[in-house]
């Protein structure tokens, strides 16, 4: 019989990590497990999307004025249910809900954590079978009693305890950090278990991809236009011209760039000075992962994780990827400000 290499499951991995903190009582472990469970249910629904009546719009708009897809609503409900039932989380901020969802039942109000999430990222890609994701971020609550409030959620990224994403792609992966590196787990669909497949993920040394919705070129700030020119120049020593890749799902674009080496840009424009992506549940968690993988995330002038959020759904221009690439954009942004 051929001996199989030992597989480390997500649960084993989280518990091993927890044992490095002698005072930890397992609350974060249980919270991450609740998120993984909801992700598996969402994954099942996504895989069956063409078979069951789950494609298409739900007939409503979310707080951003965007049409909600049925899967947006389904994923939102699943994560809320899992976190509410888990007892470790006392409030959620979700892309799909205008206000904070506060859990004030006897069980959940004891929860030490709050979660900000984009339950389904890239939902415009659902119908065309292109990769989509879920983004989550976890903060320790600030208030001491009762259900969590917006005060607990309006924290800068530097206060994050953990963050990650699930990518529903050609395989399904959960990638997360608790501030000690980034680890990726692939779902083995035959047993429904996430297994460690990408330990200690880091941006590769050589990067040559840029990801931006170039259709908006005319609206971009001059610094971004200059950076795009830079990406397209011929220079062997810096591996230019770079390759352009854009999926239109932040999770999928970031995941590819993390593995292959590339920068993702969603700049502000005159009409939308803060761009499109939301600070709390898109930019901050991805920024935390990027920094933990040896990269950087900026709004062009400031570290994303140091921005003090004022409202739940506020947006920020977003440049994320390997350190040198992000610094290059920053220098163009500053030069042409
Ligand atoms: P969501 O589906 O959660 O609303 O997010 C979509 C976001 C993000 O995933 C992606 O990077 C970006 O929108 C794409 O925007 P454009 O279509 O404007 O390029
Ligand atoms: Mn999104
Ligand atoms: Mn979304």
Short mmCIF file of C-alpha atoms and ligand atoms in Angstrom, two decimals:
data_model
loop_
_atom_site.label_atom_id
_atom_site.label_comp_id
_atom_site.label_asym_id
_atom_site.label_seq_id
_atom_site.Cartn_x
_atom_site.Cartn_y
_atom_site.Cartn_z
CA UNK A 1 0.00 0.00 0.00
CA UNK A 2 1.28 3.51 -0.84
CA UNK A 3 1.62 5.68 2.27
CA UNK A 4 -0.29 8.98 2.01
CA UNK A 5 1.21 12.22 3.22
CA UNK A 6 -0.49 13.48 6.36
CA UNK A 7 -3.32 15.84 5.55
CA UNK A 8 -3.91 18.82 7.83
CA UNK A 9 -7.53 19.90 7.92
CA UNK A 10 -8.59 23.49 8.51
CA UNK A 11 -9.98 22.56 11.92
CA UNK A 12 -6.75 20.83 12.97
CA UNK A 13 -4.73 23.78 11.74
CA UNK A 14 -6.81 26.36 13.62
CA UNK A 15 -6.63 24.29 16.82
CA UNK A 16 -2.84 23.89 16.47
CA UNK A 17 -2.52 27.64 16.09
CA UNK A 18 -4.80 28.24 19.06
CA UNK A 19 -2.57 26.09 21.27
CA UNK A 20 0.18 28.70 20.73
CA UNK A 21 -1.95 31.08 22.84
CA UNK A 22 -2.21 29.49 26.31
CA UNK A 23 -5.01 31.86 27.40
CA UNK A 24 -7.18 31.38 24.32
CA UNK A 25 -10.52 29.76 25.06
CA UNK A 26 -11.27 28.68 21.50
CA UNK A 27 -13.75 31.44 20.62
CA UNK A 28 -11.90 32.49 17.45
CA UNK A 29 -11.47 28.84 16.51
CA UNK A 30 -15.22 28.30 16.75
CA UNK A 31 -15.94 31.52 14.84
CA UNK A 32 -13.64 30.52 11.95
CA UNK A 33 -15.27 27.09 11.91
CA UNK A 34 -18.73 28.70 11.71
CA UNK A 35 -17.54 30.72 8.69
CA UNK A 36 -16.11 27.58 7.05
CA UNK A 37 -19.39 25.73 7.57
CA UNK A 38 -21.44 28.52 5.98
CA UNK A 39 -18.93 28.66 3.11
CA UNK A 40 -19.48 24.95 2.39
CA UNK A 41 -23.24 25.46 2.21
CA UNK A 42 -22.84 28.47 -0.08
CA UNK A 43 -20.39 26.44 -2.18
CA UNK A 44 -22.96 23.67 -2.57
CA UNK A 45 -25.57 26.16 -3.74
CA UNK A 46 -23.16 27.83 -6.18
CA UNK A 47 -22.23 24.48 -7.69
CA UNK A 48 -25.88 23.69 -8.24
CA UNK A 49 -26.73 27.21 -9.40
CA UNK A 50 -27.67 26.20 -12.93
CA UNK A 51 -29.75 23.25 -11.74
CA UNK A 52 -31.93 24.92 -9.17
CA UNK A 53 -33.83 28.18 -9.29
CA UNK A 54 -31.06 30.30 -7.74
CA UNK A 55 -29.62 32.24 -10.69
CA UNK A 56 -30.82 35.73 -11.47
CA UNK A 57 -31.91 38.73 -9.46
CA UNK A 58 -33.84 38.66 -6.21
CA UNK A 59 -35.86 41.67 -7.33
CA UNK A 60 -34.38 43.99 -4.68
CA UNK A 61 -31.55 46.48 -4.41
CA UNK A 62 -28.95 46.55 -1.67
CA UNK A 63 -27.66 49.63 0.14
CA UNK A 64 -25.27 50.38 -2.76
CA UNK A 65 -28.27 50.59 -5.12
CA UNK A 66 -27.08 47.42 -6.88
CA UNK A 67 -29.48 44.68 -7.90
CA UNK A 68 -29.23 41.83 -5.44
CA UNK A 69 -28.76 38.42 -6.98
CA UNK A 70 -30.54 35.46 -5.42
CA UNK A 71 -27.16 34.07 -4.49
CA UNK A 72 -26.21 37.36 -2.77
CA UNK A 73 -29.27 36.98 -0.58
CA UNK A 74 -28.73 33.26 -0.02
CA UNK A 75 -25.07 33.70 0.94
CA UNK A 76 -25.91 36.61 3.23
CA UNK A 77 -28.59 34.57 5.01
CA UNK A 78 -26.25 31.58 5.39
CA UNK A 79 -23.41 33.54 6.97
CA UNK A 80 -25.77 35.46 9.24
CA UNK A 81 -27.43 32.23 10.38
CA UNK A 82 -24.09 30.50 11.03
CA UNK A 83 -22.66 33.45 12.96
CA UNK A 84 -25.83 34.04 14.93
CA UNK A 85 -26.06 30.38 15.89
CA UNK A 86 -22.36 30.15 16.74
CA UNK A 87 -22.50 32.47 19.74
CA UNK A 88 -19.05 34.01 19.27
CA UNK A 89 -20.15 37.01 17.20
CA UNK A 90 -22.32 39.80 18.62
CA UNK A 91 -22.79 41.85 15.41
CA UNK A 92 -22.29 41.78 11.65
CA UNK A 93 -21.84 44.44 9.00
CA UNK A 94 -22.73 43.08 5.57
CA UNK A 95 -22.69 44.55 2.11
CA UNK A 96 -26.29 43.44 1.79
CA UNK A 97 -27.63 45.20 4.91
CA UNK A 98 -27.82 48.93 5.43
CA UNK A 99 -27.40 48.77 9.20
CA UNK A 100 -25.41 46.65 11.60
CA UNK A 101 -27.10 43.35 12.40
CA UNK A 102 -26.89 43.20 16.17
CA UNK A 103 -27.33 39.92 18.00
CA UNK A 104 -28.83 40.74 21.34
CA UNK A 105 -30.03 37.30 22.37
CA UNK A 106 -28.66 35.89 25.61
CA UNK A 107 -26.32 33.56 23.77
CA UNK A 108 -24.73 35.89 21.17
CA UNK A 109 -24.45 39.06 23.21
CA UNK A 110 -21.67 37.30 25.12
CA UNK A 111 -19.72 37.01 21.83
CA UNK A 112 -16.39 38.82 21.89
CA UNK A 113 -16.15 39.37 18.14
CA UNK A 114 -17.84 41.26 15.31
CA UNK A 115 -17.67 40.35 11.62
CA UNK A 116 -17.72 42.57 8.51
CA UNK A 117 -18.44 40.64 5.33
CA UNK A 118 -19.09 40.68 1.63
CA UNK A 119 -21.10 37.45 1.49
CA UNK A 120 -20.84 37.14 -2.28
CA UNK A 121 -18.16 39.06 -4.11
CA UNK A 122 -18.19 39.32 -7.89
CA UNK A 123 -21.88 38.53 -8.13
CA UNK A 124 -22.11 39.97 -11.66
CA UNK A 125 -20.07 36.91 -12.67
CA UNK A 126 -22.51 34.31 -11.32
CA UNK A 127 -24.45 33.69 -14.52
CA UNK A 128 -21.33 33.18 -16.59
CA UNK A 129 -19.76 30.54 -14.35
CA UNK A 130 -16.79 32.75 -13.46
CA UNK A 131 -15.09 32.61 -10.05
CA UNK A 132 -16.78 34.43 -7.19
CA UNK A 133 -15.97 34.72 -3.50
CA UNK A 134 -16.84 35.60 0.07
CA UNK A 135 -14.75 38.09 2.08
CA UNK A 136 -14.75 38.21 5.88
CA UNK A 137 -13.02 40.22 8.57
CA UNK A 138 -13.09 39.78 12.31
CA UNK A 139 -12.62 42.43 15.01
CA UNK A 140 -12.69 42.20 18.77
CA UNK A 141 -15.72 44.15 20.01
CA UNK A 142 -15.25 47.50 21.74
CA UNK A 143 -18.54 47.76 23.61
CA UNK A 144 -18.74 45.53 26.65
CA UNK A 145 -22.34 44.43 26.99
CA UNK A 146 -25.43 43.74 24.89
CA UNK A 147 -25.56 43.19 21.16
CA UNK A 148 -22.72 44.70 19.11
CA UNK A 149 -23.11 48.17 17.59
CA UNK A 150 -21.63 50.18 14.71
CA UNK A 151 -18.97 51.39 17.18
CA UNK A 152 -17.65 47.82 17.24
CA UNK A 153 -17.49 47.67 13.46
CA UNK A 154 -16.10 51.11 12.67
CA UNK A 155 -12.53 50.13 13.46
CA UNK A 156 -9.47 50.64 11.27
CA UNK A 157 -7.91 47.62 9.60
CA UNK A 158 -4.94 47.71 11.96
CA UNK A 159 -7.30 46.37 14.65
CA UNK A 160 -8.22 43.26 12.66
CA UNK A 161 -7.92 39.97 14.51
CA UNK A 162 -8.42 37.81 11.44
CA UNK A 163 -9.52 38.13 7.84
CA UNK A 164 -9.86 35.95 4.80
CA UNK A 165 -11.80 34.95 1.77
CA UNK A 166 -13.39 31.93 0.20
CA UNK A 167 -12.93 31.58 -3.54
CA UNK A 168 -15.50 29.49 -5.39
CA UNK A 169 -13.36 28.75 -8.44
CA UNK A 170 -12.19 25.72 -10.35
CA UNK A 171 -11.72 24.43 -6.83
CA UNK A 172 -13.04 26.04 -3.66
CA UNK A 173 -10.47 27.49 -1.30
CA UNK A 174 -10.50 29.26 2.03
CA UNK A 175 -7.55 31.59 2.58
CA UNK A 176 -7.12 33.39 5.91
CA UNK A 177 -4.74 35.17 8.24
CA UNK A 178 -4.71 35.89 11.94
CA UNK A 179 -1.65 38.11 11.54
CA UNK A 180 0.86 35.28 11.45
CA UNK A 181 1.12 34.66 7.72
CA UNK A 182 -1.45 33.57 5.17
CA UNK A 183 -2.59 29.98 4.73
CA UNK A 184 -4.80 28.47 2.05
CA UNK A 185 -7.07 25.42 2.32
CA UNK A 186 -8.68 23.59 -0.58
CA UNK A 187 -12.09 21.98 -0.15
CA UNK A 188 -12.00 18.26 -0.83
CA UNK A 189 -15.54 17.96 -2.20
CA UNK A 190 -15.65 14.19 -1.70
CA UNK A 191 -15.54 14.58 2.09
CA UNK A 192 -16.48 18.25 2.49
CA UNK A 193 -13.30 19.17 4.37
CA UNK A 194 -10.94 22.10 3.82
CA UNK A 195 -7.36 20.75 3.69
CA UNK A 196 -4.15 22.76 3.98
CA UNK A 197 -2.86 23.08 0.41
CA UNK A 198 -1.09 26.46 0.35
CA UNK A 199 0.93 26.94 3.56
CA UNK A 200 2.49 30.34 4.24
CA UNK A 201 1.42 32.10 1.04
CA UNK A 202 3.66 34.94 -0.11
CA UNK A 203 3.67 37.08 -3.25
CA UNK A 204 6.30 35.65 -5.61
CA UNK A 205 9.58 37.53 -6.07
CA UNK A 206 8.78 38.36 -9.69
CA UNK A 207 5.52 40.08 -10.58
CA UNK A 208 4.23 41.00 -13.98
CA UNK A 209 0.46 41.20 -13.92
CA UNK A 210 -1.71 44.31 -13.61
CA UNK A 211 -5.47 44.08 -13.05
CA UNK A 212 -7.73 47.04 -13.66
CA UNK A 213 -11.00 47.73 -15.45
CA UNK A 214 -9.37 49.58 -18.31
CA UNK A 215 -12.75 50.44 -19.83
CA UNK A 216 -12.83 53.27 -17.27
CA UNK A 217 -9.44 54.61 -18.45
CA UNK A 218 -10.77 57.98 -19.48
CA UNK A 219 -11.98 58.66 -15.92
CA UNK A 220 -8.79 57.58 -14.15
CA UNK A 221 -6.58 60.06 -12.30
CA UNK A 222 -3.43 61.05 -14.19
CA UNK A 223 -1.21 59.04 -11.79
CA UNK A 224 -3.04 55.81 -12.70
CA UNK A 225 -2.93 56.61 -16.42
CA UNK A 226 0.83 57.10 -16.14
CA UNK A 227 1.20 53.84 -14.21
CA UNK A 228 -0.73 51.96 -16.91
CA UNK A 229 1.67 53.42 -19.49
CA UNK A 230 4.56 52.24 -17.32
CA UNK A 231 3.07 48.70 -17.21
CA UNK A 232 2.86 48.67 -20.99
CA UNK A 233 6.41 49.85 -21.71
CA UNK A 234 9.07 47.51 -23.02
CA UNK A 235 11.82 46.93 -20.45
CA UNK A 236 13.37 43.49 -20.11
CA UNK A 237 15.01 44.13 -16.74
CA UNK A 238 11.63 44.76 -15.07
CA UNK A 239 9.74 42.12 -17.13
CA UNK A 240 7.68 44.74 -18.92
CA UNK A 241 5.34 44.98 -20.65
CA UNK A 242 3.28 43.34 -17.93
CA UNK A 243 0.37 41.04 -18.64
CA UNK A 244 -3.13 42.43 -18.16
CA UNK A 245 -5.67 40.21 -16.36
CA UNK A 246 -9.06 41.27 -15.03
CA UNK A 247 -11.85 38.99 -13.89
CA UNK A 248 -14.13 41.51 -12.18
CA UNK A 249 -14.31 39.58 -8.89
CA UNK A 250 -11.95 41.16 -6.38
CA UNK A 251 -11.42 37.83 -4.62
CA UNK A 252 -10.50 36.01 -7.83
CA UNK A 253 -8.30 38.83 -9.14
CA UNK A 254 -6.48 39.12 -5.82
CA UNK A 255 -6.08 35.35 -5.44
CA UNK A 256 -4.52 35.02 -8.89
CA UNK A 257 -2.25 38.01 -8.24
CA UNK A 258 -1.16 36.53 -4.91
CA UNK A 259 -0.19 33.27 -6.56
CA UNK A 260 1.26 34.60 -9.80
CA UNK A 261 2.47 38.06 -8.76
CA UNK A 262 0.41 41.06 -9.70
CA UNK A 263 -1.22 44.30 -8.68
CA UNK A 264 -4.95 45.04 -8.49
CA UNK A 265 -6.14 48.61 -8.97
CA UNK A 266 -9.55 50.18 -8.43
CA UNK A 267 -8.89 53.92 -8.43
CA UNK A 268 -11.19 56.78 -7.61
CA UNK A 269 -12.51 58.94 -10.44
CA UNK A 270 -13.89 62.47 -10.67
CA UNK A 271 -17.42 61.13 -10.38
CA UNK A 272 -16.56 58.58 -7.68
CA UNK A 273 -13.51 59.96 -5.83
CA UNK A 274 -13.48 56.98 -3.48
CA UNK A 275 -13.75 54.39 -6.22
CA UNK A 276 -16.08 51.45 -5.87
CA UNK A 277 -14.75 49.02 -3.31
CA UNK A 278 -15.88 49.14 0.29
CA UNK A 279 -13.31 49.81 2.97
CA UNK A 280 -14.76 47.66 5.74
CA UNK A 281 -15.52 44.39 4.03
CA UNK A 282 -13.53 44.48 0.77
CA UNK A 283 -10.39 46.66 1.10
CA UNK A 284 -9.40 46.06 4.74
CA UNK A 285 -9.54 42.26 4.80
CA UNK A 286 -7.73 41.99 1.46
CA UNK A 287 -5.17 44.56 2.68
CA UNK A 288 -4.51 42.50 5.82
CA UNK A 289 -3.92 39.38 3.70
CA UNK A 290 -1.69 41.30 1.29
CA UNK A 291 0.47 42.70 4.07
CA UNK A 292 0.76 39.28 5.66
CA UNK A 293 1.86 37.88 2.29
CA UNK A 294 4.68 40.44 2.01
CA UNK A 295 2.67 42.95 -0.02
CA UNK A 296 1.08 46.31 0.48
CA UNK A 297 -2.34 48.01 0.16
CA UNK A 298 -2.86 51.73 -0.32
CA UNK A 299 -5.42 54.29 -1.44
CA UNK A 300 -2.60 55.95 -3.39
CA UNK A 301 -1.51 58.14 -0.50
CA UNK A 302 -2.17 56.25 2.70
CA UNK A 303 -2.03 52.70 4.04
CA UNK A 304 -5.54 51.23 3.72
CA UNK A 305 -5.42 49.63 7.17
CA UNK A 306 -4.80 52.99 8.84
CA UNK A 307 -7.92 54.70 7.47
CA UNK A 308 -10.43 55.44 10.24
CA UNK A 309 -13.83 54.38 8.93
CA UNK A 310 -16.72 56.75 9.47
CA UNK A 311 -19.56 54.83 7.89
CA UNK A 312 -20.25 51.14 7.34
CA UNK A 313 -20.39 51.21 3.57
CA UNK A 314 -17.73 53.80 2.81
CA UNK A 315 -15.52 53.23 -0.20
CA UNK A 316 -11.81 53.71 -0.83
CA UNK A 317 -9.56 53.81 -3.89
CA UNK A 318 -7.69 50.53 -3.72
CA UNK A 319 -4.24 49.49 -4.91
CA UNK A 320 -3.08 46.12 -3.61
CA UNK A 321 -0.31 43.71 -4.48
CA UNK A 322 3.44 43.17 -4.15
CA UNK A 323 5.16 45.97 -2.24
CA UNK A 324 7.26 47.40 -5.10
CA UNK A 325 4.32 47.49 -7.50
CA UNK A 326 2.09 49.35 -5.04
CA UNK A 327 4.91 51.77 -4.24
CA UNK A 328 5.33 52.46 -7.94
CA UNK A 329 1.65 53.45 -8.25
CA UNK A 330 1.89 55.55 -5.10
CA UNK A 331 4.81 57.46 -6.54
CA UNK A 332 2.86 58.21 -9.75
CA UNK A 333 -0.23 59.20 -7.72
CA UNK A 334 1.83 61.58 -5.63
CA UNK A 335 3.71 62.96 -8.60
CA UNK A 336 0.50 63.78 -10.48
CA UNK A 337 -1.69 64.76 -7.50
P1 LIG B 1 -19.79 42.75 -5.41
O1 LIG B 1 -20.19 41.66 -6.33
O2 LIG B 1 -19.60 42.28 -3.99
O3 LIG B 1 -20.67 43.97 -5.49
O4 LIG B 1 -18.32 43.22 -5.78
C1 LIG B 1 -17.99 43.55 -7.11
C2 LIG B 1 -16.73 44.33 -7.07
C3 LIG B 1 -15.46 43.53 -6.99
O5 LIG B 1 -15.57 42.18 -6.76
C4 LIG B 1 -14.79 43.76 -8.33
O6 LIG B 1 -13.43 43.87 -8.16
C5 LIG B 1 -15.42 45.01 -8.83
O7 LIG B 1 -16.68 45.09 -8.24
C6 LIG B 1 -15.54 45.04 -10.31
O8 LIG B 1 -16.06 46.26 -10.68
P2 LIG B 1 -16.16 46.72 -12.22
O9 LIG B 1 -17.23 45.87 -12.82
O10 LIG B 1 -16.53 48.16 -12.12
O11 LIG B 1 -14.81 46.51 -12.84
MN1 LIG B 2 -17.58 42.67 -3.49
MN1 LIG B 3 -20.99 41.29 -2.76
#
